[in-house]
Coordinates of C-alpha atoms in Angstrom, one line a residue:
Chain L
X1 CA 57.5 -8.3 6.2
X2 CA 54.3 -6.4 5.6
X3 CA 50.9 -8.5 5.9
X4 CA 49.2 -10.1 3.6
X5 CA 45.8 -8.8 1.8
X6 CA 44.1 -11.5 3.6
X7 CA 45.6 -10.8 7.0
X8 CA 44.6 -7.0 6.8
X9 CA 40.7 -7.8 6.0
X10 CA 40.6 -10.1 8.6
X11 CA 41.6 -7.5 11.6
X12 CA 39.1 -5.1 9.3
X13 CA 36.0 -8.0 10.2
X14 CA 37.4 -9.2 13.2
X15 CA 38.5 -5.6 15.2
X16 CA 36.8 -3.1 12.9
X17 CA 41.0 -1.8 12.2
X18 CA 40.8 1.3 10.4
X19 CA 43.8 1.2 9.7
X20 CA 44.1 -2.0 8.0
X21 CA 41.4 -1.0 5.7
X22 CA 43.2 2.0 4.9
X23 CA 46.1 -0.1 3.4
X24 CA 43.9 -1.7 1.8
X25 CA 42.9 0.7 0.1
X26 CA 46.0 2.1 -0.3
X27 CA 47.3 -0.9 -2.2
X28 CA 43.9 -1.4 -3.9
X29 CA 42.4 2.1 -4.9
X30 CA 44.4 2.0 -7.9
X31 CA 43.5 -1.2 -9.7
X32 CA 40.1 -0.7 -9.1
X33 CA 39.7 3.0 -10.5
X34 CA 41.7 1.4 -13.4
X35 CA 39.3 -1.6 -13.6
X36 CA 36.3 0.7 -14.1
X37 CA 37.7 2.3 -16.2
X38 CA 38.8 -0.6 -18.4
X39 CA 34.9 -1.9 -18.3
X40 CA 33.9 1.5 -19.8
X41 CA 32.9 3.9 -16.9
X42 CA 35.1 7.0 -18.0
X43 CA 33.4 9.2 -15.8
X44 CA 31.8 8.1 -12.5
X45 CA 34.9 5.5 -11.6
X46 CA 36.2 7.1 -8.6
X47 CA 32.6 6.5 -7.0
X48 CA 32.2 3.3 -8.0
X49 CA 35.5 2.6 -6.8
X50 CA 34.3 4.1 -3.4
X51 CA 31.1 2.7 -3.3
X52 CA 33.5 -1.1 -3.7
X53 CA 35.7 -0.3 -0.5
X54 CA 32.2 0.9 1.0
X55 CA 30.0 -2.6 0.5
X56 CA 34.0 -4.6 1.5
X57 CA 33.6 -3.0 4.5
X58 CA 29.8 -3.5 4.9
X59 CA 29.9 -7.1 4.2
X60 CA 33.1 -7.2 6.5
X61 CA 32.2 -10.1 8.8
X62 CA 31.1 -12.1 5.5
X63 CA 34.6 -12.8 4.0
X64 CA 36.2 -15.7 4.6
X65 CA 40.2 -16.1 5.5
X66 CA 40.7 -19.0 2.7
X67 CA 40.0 -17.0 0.2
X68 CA 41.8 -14.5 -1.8
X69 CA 41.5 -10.8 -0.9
X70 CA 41.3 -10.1 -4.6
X71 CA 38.8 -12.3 -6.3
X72 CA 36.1 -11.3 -3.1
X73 CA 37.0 -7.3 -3.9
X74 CA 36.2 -8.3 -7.9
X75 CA 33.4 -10.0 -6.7
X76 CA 31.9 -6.8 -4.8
X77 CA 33.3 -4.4 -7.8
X78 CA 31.4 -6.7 -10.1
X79 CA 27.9 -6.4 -8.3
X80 CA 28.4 -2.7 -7.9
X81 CA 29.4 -2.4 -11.8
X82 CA 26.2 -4.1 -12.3
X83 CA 24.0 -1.8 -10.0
X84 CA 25.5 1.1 -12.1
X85 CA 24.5 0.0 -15.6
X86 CA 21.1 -0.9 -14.2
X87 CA 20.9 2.7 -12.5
X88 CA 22.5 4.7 -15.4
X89 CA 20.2 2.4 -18.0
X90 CA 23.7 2.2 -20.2
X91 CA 23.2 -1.7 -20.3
X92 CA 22.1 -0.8 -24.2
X93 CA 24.1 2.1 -24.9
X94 CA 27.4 0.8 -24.3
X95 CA 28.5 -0.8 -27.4
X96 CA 27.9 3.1 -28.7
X97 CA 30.4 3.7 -26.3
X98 CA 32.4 5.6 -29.6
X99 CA 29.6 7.3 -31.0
X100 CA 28.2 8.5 -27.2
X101 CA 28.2 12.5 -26.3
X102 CA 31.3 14.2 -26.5
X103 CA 33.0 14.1 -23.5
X104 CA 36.2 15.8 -21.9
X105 CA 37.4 12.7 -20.2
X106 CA 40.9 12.2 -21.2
X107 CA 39.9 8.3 -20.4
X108 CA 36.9 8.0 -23.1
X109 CA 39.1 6.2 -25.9
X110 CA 37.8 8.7 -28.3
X111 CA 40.1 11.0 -26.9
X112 CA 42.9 9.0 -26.7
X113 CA 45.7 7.3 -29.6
X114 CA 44.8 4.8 -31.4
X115 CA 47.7 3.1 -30.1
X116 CA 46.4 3.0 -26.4
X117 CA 45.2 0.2 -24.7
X118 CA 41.9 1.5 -23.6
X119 CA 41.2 2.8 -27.5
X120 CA 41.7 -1.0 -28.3
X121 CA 40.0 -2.7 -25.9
X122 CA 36.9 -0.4 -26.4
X123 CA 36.4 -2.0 -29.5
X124 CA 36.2 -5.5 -28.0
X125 CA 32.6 -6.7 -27.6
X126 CA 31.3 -6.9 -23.6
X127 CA 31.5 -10.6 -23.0
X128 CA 35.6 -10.6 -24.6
X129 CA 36.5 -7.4 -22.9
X130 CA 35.0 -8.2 -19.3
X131 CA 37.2 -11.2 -19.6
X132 CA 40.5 -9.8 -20.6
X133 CA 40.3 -7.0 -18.3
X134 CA 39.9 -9.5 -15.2
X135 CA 42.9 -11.4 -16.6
X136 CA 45.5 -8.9 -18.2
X137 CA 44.8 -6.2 -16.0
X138 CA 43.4 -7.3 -12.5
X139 CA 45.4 -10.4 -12.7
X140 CA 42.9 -13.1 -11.6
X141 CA 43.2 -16.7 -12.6
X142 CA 40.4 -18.4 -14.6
X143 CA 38.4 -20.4 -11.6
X144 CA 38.5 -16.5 -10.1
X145 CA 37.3 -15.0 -13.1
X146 CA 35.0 -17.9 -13.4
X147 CA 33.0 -17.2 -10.3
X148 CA 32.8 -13.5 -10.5
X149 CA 31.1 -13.5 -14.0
X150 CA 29.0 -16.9 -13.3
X151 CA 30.4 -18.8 -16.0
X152 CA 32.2 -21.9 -16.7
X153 CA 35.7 -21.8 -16.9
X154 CA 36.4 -23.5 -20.3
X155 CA 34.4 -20.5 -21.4
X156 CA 36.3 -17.6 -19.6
X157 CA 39.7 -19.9 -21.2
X158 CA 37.8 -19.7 -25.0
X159 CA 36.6 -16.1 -24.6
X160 CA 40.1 -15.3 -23.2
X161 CA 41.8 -16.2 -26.5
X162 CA 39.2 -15.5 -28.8
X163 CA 39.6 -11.5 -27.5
X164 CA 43.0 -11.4 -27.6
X165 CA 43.7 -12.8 -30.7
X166 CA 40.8 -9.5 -31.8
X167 CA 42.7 -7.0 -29.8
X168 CA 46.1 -8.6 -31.6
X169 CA 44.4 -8.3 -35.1
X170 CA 42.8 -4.3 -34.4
X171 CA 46.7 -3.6 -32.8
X172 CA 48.5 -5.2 -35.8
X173 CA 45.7 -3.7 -38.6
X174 CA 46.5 -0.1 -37.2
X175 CA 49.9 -0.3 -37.2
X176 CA 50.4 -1.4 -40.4
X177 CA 47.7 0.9 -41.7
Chain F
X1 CA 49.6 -9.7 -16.8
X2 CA 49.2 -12.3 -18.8
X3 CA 52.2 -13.4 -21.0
X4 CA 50.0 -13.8 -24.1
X5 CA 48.9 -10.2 -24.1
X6 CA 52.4 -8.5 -24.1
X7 CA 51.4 -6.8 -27.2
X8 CA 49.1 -4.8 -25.6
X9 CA 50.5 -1.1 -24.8
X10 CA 50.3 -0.1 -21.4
X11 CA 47.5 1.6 -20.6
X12 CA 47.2 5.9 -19.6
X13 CA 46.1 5.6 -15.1
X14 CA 44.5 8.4 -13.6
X15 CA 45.3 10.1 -10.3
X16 CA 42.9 9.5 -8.0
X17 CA 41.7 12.7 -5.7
X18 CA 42.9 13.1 -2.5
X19 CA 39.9 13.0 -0.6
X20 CA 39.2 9.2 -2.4
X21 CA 40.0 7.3 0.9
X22 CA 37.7 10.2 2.8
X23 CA 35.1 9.6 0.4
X24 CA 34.9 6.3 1.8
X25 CA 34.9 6.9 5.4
X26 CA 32.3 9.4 4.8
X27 CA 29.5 7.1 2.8
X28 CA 30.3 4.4 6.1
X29 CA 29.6 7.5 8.8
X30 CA 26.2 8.1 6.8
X31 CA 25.3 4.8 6.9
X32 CA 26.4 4.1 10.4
X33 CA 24.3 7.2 11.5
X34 CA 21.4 5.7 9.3
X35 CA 21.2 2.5 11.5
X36 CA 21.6 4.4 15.3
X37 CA 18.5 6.9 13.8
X38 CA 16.3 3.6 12.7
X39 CA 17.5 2.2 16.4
X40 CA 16.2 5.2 17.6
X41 CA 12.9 5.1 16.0
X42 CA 12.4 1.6 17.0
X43 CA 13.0 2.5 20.9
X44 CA 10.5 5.2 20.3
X45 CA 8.5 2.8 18.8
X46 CA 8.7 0.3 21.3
X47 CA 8.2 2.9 23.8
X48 CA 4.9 4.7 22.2
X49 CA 3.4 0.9 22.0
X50 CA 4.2 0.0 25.5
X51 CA 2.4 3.3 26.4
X52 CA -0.6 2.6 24.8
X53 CA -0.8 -1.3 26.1
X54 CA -0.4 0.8 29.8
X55 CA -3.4 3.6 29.4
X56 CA -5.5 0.4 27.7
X57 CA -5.1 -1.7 30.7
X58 CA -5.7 2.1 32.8
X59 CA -8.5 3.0 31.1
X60 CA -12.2 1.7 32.5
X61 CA -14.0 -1.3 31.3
X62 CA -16.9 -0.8 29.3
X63 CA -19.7 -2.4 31.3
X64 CA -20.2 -6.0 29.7
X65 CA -23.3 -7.6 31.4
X66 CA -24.2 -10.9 29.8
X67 CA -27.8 -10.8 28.3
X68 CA -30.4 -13.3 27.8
X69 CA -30.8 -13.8 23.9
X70 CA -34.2 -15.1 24.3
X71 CA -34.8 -11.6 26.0
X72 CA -33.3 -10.5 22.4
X73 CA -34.9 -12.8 20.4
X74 CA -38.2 -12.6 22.4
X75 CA -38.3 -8.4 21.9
X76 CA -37.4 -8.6 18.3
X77 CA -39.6 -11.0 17.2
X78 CA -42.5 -9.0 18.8
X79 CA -41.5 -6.3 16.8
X80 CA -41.4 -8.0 13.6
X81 CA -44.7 -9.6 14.2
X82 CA -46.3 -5.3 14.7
X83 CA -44.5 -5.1 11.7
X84 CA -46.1 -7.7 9.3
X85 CA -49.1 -6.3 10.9
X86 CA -49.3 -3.1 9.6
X87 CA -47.6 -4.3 6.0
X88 CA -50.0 -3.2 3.4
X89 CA -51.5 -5.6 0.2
X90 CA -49.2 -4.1 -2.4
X91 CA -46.3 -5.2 0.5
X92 CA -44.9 -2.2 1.1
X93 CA -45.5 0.5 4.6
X94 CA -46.9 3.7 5.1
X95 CA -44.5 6.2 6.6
X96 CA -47.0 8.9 7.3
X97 CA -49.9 6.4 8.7
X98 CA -47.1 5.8 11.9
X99 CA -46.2 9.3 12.3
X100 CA -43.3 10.0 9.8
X101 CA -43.9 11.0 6.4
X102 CA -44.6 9.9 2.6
X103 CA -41.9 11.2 1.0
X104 CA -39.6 8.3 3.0
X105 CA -42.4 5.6 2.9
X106 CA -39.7 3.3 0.5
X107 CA -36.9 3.9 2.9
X108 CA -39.2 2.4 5.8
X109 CA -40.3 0.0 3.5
X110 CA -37.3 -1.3 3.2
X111 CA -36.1 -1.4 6.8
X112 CA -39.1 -3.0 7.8
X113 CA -38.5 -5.8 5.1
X114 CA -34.7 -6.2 6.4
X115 CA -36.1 -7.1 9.7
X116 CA -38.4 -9.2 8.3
X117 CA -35.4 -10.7 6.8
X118 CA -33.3 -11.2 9.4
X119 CA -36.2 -12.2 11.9
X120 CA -35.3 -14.4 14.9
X121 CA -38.3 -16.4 14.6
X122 CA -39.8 -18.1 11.2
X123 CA -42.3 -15.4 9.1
X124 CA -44.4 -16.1 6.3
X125 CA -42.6 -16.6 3.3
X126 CA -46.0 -15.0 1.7
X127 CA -45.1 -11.5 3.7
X128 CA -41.3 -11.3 3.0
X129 CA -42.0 -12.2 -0.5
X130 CA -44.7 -9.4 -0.8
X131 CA -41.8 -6.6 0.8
X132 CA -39.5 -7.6 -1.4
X133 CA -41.7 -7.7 -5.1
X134 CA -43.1 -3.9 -3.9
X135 CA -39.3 -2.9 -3.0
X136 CA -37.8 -4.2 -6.3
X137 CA -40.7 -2.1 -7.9
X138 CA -39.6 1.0 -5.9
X139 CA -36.4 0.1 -6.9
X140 CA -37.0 0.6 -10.3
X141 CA -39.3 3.6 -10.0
X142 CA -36.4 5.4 -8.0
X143 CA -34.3 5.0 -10.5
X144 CA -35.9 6.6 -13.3
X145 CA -36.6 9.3 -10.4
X146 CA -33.7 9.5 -8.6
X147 CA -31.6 12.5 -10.8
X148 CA -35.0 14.4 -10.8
X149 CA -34.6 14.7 -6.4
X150 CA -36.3 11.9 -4.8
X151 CA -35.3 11.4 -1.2
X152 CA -31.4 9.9 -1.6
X153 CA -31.7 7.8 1.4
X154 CA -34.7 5.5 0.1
X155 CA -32.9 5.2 -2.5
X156 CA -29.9 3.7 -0.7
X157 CA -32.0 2.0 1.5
X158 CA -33.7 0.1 -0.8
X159 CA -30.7 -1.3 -2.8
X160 CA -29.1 -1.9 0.8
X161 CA -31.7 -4.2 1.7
X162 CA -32.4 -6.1 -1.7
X163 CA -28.6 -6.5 -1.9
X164 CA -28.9 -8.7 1.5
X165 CA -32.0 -10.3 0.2
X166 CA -29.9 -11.4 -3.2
X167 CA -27.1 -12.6 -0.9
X168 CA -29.6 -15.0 0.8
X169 CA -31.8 -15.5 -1.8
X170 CA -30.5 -15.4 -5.3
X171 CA -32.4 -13.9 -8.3
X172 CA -31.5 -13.6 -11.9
X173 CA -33.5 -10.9 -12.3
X174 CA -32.9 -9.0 -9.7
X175 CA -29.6 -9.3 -10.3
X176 CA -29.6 -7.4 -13.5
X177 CA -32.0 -4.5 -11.7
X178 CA -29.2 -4.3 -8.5
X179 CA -26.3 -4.1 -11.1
X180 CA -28.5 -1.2 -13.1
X181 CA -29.1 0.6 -9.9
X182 CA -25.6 0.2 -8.7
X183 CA -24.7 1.9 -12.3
X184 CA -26.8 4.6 -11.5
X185 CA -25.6 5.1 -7.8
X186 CA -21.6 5.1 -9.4
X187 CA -22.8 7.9 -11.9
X188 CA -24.0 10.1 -9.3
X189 CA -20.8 10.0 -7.3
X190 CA -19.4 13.5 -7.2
X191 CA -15.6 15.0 -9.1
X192 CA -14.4 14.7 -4.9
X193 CA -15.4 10.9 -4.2
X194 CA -18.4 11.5 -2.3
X195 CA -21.8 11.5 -2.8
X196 CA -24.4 14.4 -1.3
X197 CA -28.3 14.4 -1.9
X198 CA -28.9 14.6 -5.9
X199 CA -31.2 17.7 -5.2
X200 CA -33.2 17.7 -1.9
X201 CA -32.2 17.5 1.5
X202 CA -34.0 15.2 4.2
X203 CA -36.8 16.7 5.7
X204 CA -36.4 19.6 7.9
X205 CA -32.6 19.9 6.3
X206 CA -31.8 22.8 4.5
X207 CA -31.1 21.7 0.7
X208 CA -27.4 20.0 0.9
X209 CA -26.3 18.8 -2.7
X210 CA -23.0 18.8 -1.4
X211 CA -20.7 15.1 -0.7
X212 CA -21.6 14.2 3.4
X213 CA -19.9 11.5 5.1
X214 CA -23.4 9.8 6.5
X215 CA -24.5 9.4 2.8
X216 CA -21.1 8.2 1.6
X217 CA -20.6 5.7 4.5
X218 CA -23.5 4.4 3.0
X219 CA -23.0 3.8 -0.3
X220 CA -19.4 2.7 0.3
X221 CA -20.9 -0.3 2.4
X222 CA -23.1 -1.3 -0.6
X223 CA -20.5 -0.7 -3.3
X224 CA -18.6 -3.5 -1.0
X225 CA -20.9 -5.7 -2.1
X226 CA -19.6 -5.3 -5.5
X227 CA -17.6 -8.8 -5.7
X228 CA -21.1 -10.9 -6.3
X229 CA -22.3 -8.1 -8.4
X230 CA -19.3 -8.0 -10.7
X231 CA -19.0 -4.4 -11.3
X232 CA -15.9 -3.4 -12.8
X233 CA -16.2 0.1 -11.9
X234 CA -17.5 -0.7 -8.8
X235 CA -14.0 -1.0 -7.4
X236 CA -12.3 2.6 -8.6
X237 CA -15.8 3.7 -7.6
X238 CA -15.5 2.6 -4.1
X239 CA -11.6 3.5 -3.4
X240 CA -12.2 7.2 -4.4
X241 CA -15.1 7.2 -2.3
X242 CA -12.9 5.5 0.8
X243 CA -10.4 8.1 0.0
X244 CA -12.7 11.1 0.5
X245 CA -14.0 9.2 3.8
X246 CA -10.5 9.3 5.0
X247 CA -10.4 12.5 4.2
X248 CA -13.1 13.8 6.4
X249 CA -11.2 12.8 10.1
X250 CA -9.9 15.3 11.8
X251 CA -6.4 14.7 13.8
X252 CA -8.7 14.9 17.2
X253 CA -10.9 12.0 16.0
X254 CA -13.5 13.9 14.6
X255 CA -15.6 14.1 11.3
X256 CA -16.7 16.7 9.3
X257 CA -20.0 16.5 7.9
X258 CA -18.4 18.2 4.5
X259 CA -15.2 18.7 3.0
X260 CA -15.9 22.0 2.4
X261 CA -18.5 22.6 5.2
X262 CA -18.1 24.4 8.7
X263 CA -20.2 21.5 10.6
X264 CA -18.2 19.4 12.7
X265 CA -20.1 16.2 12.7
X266 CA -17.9 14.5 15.3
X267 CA -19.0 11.4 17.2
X268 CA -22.9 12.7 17.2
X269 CA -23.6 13.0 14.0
X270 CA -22.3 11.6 10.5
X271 CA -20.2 8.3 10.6
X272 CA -22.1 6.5 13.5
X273 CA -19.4 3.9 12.6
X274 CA -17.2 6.3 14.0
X275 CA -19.3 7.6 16.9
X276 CA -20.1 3.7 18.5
X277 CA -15.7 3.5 18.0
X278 CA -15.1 6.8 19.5
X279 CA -17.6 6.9 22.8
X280 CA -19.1 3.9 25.1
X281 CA -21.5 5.8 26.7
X282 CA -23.8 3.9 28.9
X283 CA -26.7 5.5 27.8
X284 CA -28.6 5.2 24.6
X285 CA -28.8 8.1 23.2
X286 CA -31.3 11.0 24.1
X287 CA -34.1 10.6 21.3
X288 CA -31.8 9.0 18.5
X289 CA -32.8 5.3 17.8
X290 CA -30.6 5.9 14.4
X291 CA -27.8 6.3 17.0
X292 CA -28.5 3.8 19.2
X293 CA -28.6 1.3 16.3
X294 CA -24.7 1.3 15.5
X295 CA -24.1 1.7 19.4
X296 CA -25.8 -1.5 20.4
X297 CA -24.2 -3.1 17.5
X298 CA -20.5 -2.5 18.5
X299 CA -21.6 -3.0 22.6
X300 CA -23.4 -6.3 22.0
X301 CA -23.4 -7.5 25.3
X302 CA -24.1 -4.6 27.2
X303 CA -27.0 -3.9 29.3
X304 CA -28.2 -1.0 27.2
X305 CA -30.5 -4.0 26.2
X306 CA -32.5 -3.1 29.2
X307 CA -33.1 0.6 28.3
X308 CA -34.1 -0.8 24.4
X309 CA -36.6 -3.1 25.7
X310 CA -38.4 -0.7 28.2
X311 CA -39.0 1.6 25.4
X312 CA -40.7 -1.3 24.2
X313 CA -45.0 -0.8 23.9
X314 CA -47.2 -3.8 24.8
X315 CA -48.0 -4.2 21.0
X316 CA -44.4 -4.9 20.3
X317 CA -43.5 -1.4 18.7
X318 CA -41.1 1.2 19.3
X319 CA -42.6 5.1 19.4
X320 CA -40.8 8.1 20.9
X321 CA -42.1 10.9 18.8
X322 CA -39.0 12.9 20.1
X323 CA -37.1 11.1 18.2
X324 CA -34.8 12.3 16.0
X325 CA -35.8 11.6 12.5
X326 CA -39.5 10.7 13.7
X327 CA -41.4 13.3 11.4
X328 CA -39.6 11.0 8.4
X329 CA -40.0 7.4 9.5
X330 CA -42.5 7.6 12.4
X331 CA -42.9 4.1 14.2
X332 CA -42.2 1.7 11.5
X333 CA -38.7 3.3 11.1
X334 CA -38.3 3.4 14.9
X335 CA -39.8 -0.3 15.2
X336 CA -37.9 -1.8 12.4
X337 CA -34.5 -0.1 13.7
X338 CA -34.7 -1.6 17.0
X339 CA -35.5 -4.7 15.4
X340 CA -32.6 -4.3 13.3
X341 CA -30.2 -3.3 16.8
X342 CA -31.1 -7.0 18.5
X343 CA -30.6 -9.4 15.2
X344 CA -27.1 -10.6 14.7
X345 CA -27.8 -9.7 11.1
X346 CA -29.1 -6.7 11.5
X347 CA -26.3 -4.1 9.7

């Protein structure tokens, strides 16, 4: 029976196990390359993605075994998402995402069908978006999602179904058009 | 995923690289070699400060013989009494009539009325008030003078000394004539920071119109004085000119006389700030009461004292015509310095 996420960060902060972390990252890489790229980076994920497994194992000794693996990773990927739109000054130019420089990045959703899911959730707003990607796609519950954006959890539950019922509407408008 | 958001396609994943996990072993080796070279640096640190507590504790005592103040007090206040002496009606001194010359008359003047100022013992009010109408008339005069190549130093002089007497004794009026001259002093500060001698040299100097550290040093002690004189441009004013003093010190210790000069003015000769920091020589100086004045300062309590007072003449003044700058100032510069060397007030 393999060992839990929890179990494996714990011999990371406790004996510095390298090779814990790299199964870690080995069941983790993925989701988290995805999740940047779900919150817009189409470019610079793979760093940023680095840069998270970097600060987990920098801040090490600071997680705690009662709590989930996951949520303190999105917690990390979060601060570090926020370090890059301070540093790349997109903050502002994000919503533009669609009308922003052309790009060869298969990943920008101007180059992809209007079908995909990263073509529809582009043209969710921030606040919507941020929360559906932590809930569809890196499967955290609301009280998780709740403490990595700083917000109260009746408001992660009403922006929750407010932008799924907007990606339902642009999915249903696009097929029927 | 969540059961309400099965409508949503699934969406396209990348392949990561396959140097991703390297990546992030790398940006941990970096930092963890970051931390050992800032341990390293603090062991050197540690080291280098241990070091210099060791050749402090190594290094010989400067010779710190208690001395009497009322031997201090005593000596000074016979020197300000030759000085009120030989103070003329209009209040100020003659330069030339005690050896020096007239062209620096309002730079004695004005040392003479600083130890008046900062006399141990009580003067009349009548004699320091006299010294410091004629000054504030200099002061004025000087002004209107000063870009046409009057002697720099009586300038600063002057200013120096009725800045202390505002500080003690404030003046509306003089006020506004301080904050003028101040004005004037700013404009003649040079493109590098410093300032030279508008046009002539001292006396027996070759003509320097270039920025010198002794003048500088000077007018960036009075242009410290800006807070009670609440001159905005005193303050850029002052850090360009503490810039080009920094500027001067060579790695050794050193200071050049000019920027762009070949003198070396080291300890002897420009920042005497510098020179009392750099030597504690347990001499005064051979023929340099100008000297001597910033060295007594910084070794208060040694017995240099001794030496000062057996220059001493029976009529309370100081004369050494061997002195330095004694064709400029004569006795009343010599007097009023060594005056000026015993009073706690004195610079």
């Amino acid at each position: 029976m393999s060992e839990t996420d929890e179990e494996l960060m714990r011999k990371v902060a406790v004996n510095h196990d390298q090779a814990a972390f790299v199964e870690l990252m080995n069941r983790y890489q993925q989701m988290l390359v995805n999740h940047f790229i779900r919150r817009g980076v189409y470019q610079e994920y793979e760093d940023l993605a680095q840069d998270t497994f970097f600060k987990i194992y920098k801040a090490r000794r600071r997680f705690r075994s009662q709590e989930s693996f996951r949520a303190w990773m999105f917690t990390i990927a979060q601060r570090v998402w926020i370090d890059h739109l301070r540093k790349s000054g997109r903050r502002n130019r994000r919503e533009d995402a669609f009308r922003a420089e052309p790009t060869v990045d298969k990943f920008h959703p101007k180059h992809q069908q209007k079908h995909d899911a990263d073509w529809g959730l582009a043209q969710l707003s921030d606040i919507h978006r941020d929360v559906v990607v932590h809930s569809v796609y890196d499967q955290l519950s609301h009280v998780e999602i709740s403490k990595i954006l700083q917000i109260p959890e009746g408001t992660v539950k009403s922006r929750l179904h407010n932008g799924l019922r907007q990606l339902r509407e642009i999915f249903e408008q696009e097929a029927s058009s | 995923m969540n059961p309400d958001s099965h409508f949503i396609p699934p969406p396209l994943e990348p392949t990561i690289s396959e140097d991703f996990q390297a990546g992030v072993f790398q940006k941990i080796r970096k930092r963890n070699q970051r931390f050992q070279n800032m341990q390293k640096v603090a062991i050197l640190a540690l080291f280098a400060s241990s070091l210099f507590i060791w050749r402090q504790k190594q290094m010989p005592a400067i010779r710190e013989i208690p001395v009497d103040p009322s031997m201090r007090v005593a000596s000074a206040a016979q020197g300000v009494e030759w000085l009120v002496e030989q103070q003329q009606a209009d209040g100020a001194w003659s330069a030339s009539k005690w050896g020096g010359h007239d062209r620096f008359s309002d730079g004695v003047s004005a040392l003479a009325t600083l130890a008046l100022l900062n006399s141990p013992e009580p003067i009349r009010r009548e004699s320091l008030d006299r010294a410091v109408s004629a000054l504030e008339s200099r002061l004025k005069a000087q002004s209107i003078q000063l870009e046409q190549g009057p002697q720099f130093y009586n300038y600063i002089l002057t200013l120096y000394t009725l800045s202390e007497i505002q500080k003690q004794m404030p003046d509306p009026a003089r006020q506004s004539l301080l904050q003028q001259s101040y004005a004037t002093l700013i404009r003649l500060q040079q493109a590098s920071g410093g300032w030279g001698y508008p046009d002539e040299a001292p006396m027996g100097y070759s003509s320097e119109t270039e920025a010198n550290t002794a003048v500088t040093w000077w007018v960036a002690q009075l242009l410290s004085e800006r807070p009670s004189l609440r001159l905005p441009q005193a303050e850029a004013s002052l850090s360009r000119a503490q810039y080009w003093l920094s500027q001067q010190q060579l790695a050794n210790g050193d200071v050049k006389y000019q920027s762009g000069g070949k003198q070396i003015a080291g300890p002897e000769d420009a920042l005497y700030w510098m020179m009392t920091r750099n030597e504690n020589s347990p001499q005064l100086a051979q023929n340099d009461a100008y000297r001597d004045l910033f060295r007594l300062s910084d070794l208060k309590e040694s017995d240099l004292y001794q030496d000062l007072w057996a220059q001493q003449q029976a009529d309370g003044a100081w004369r050494n015509q061997q002195d330095r700058w004694w064709q400029a100032g004569g006795q009343v510069y010599l007097t009023a310095l060594s005056v000026l060397t015993q009073v706690p007030g004195g610079v």
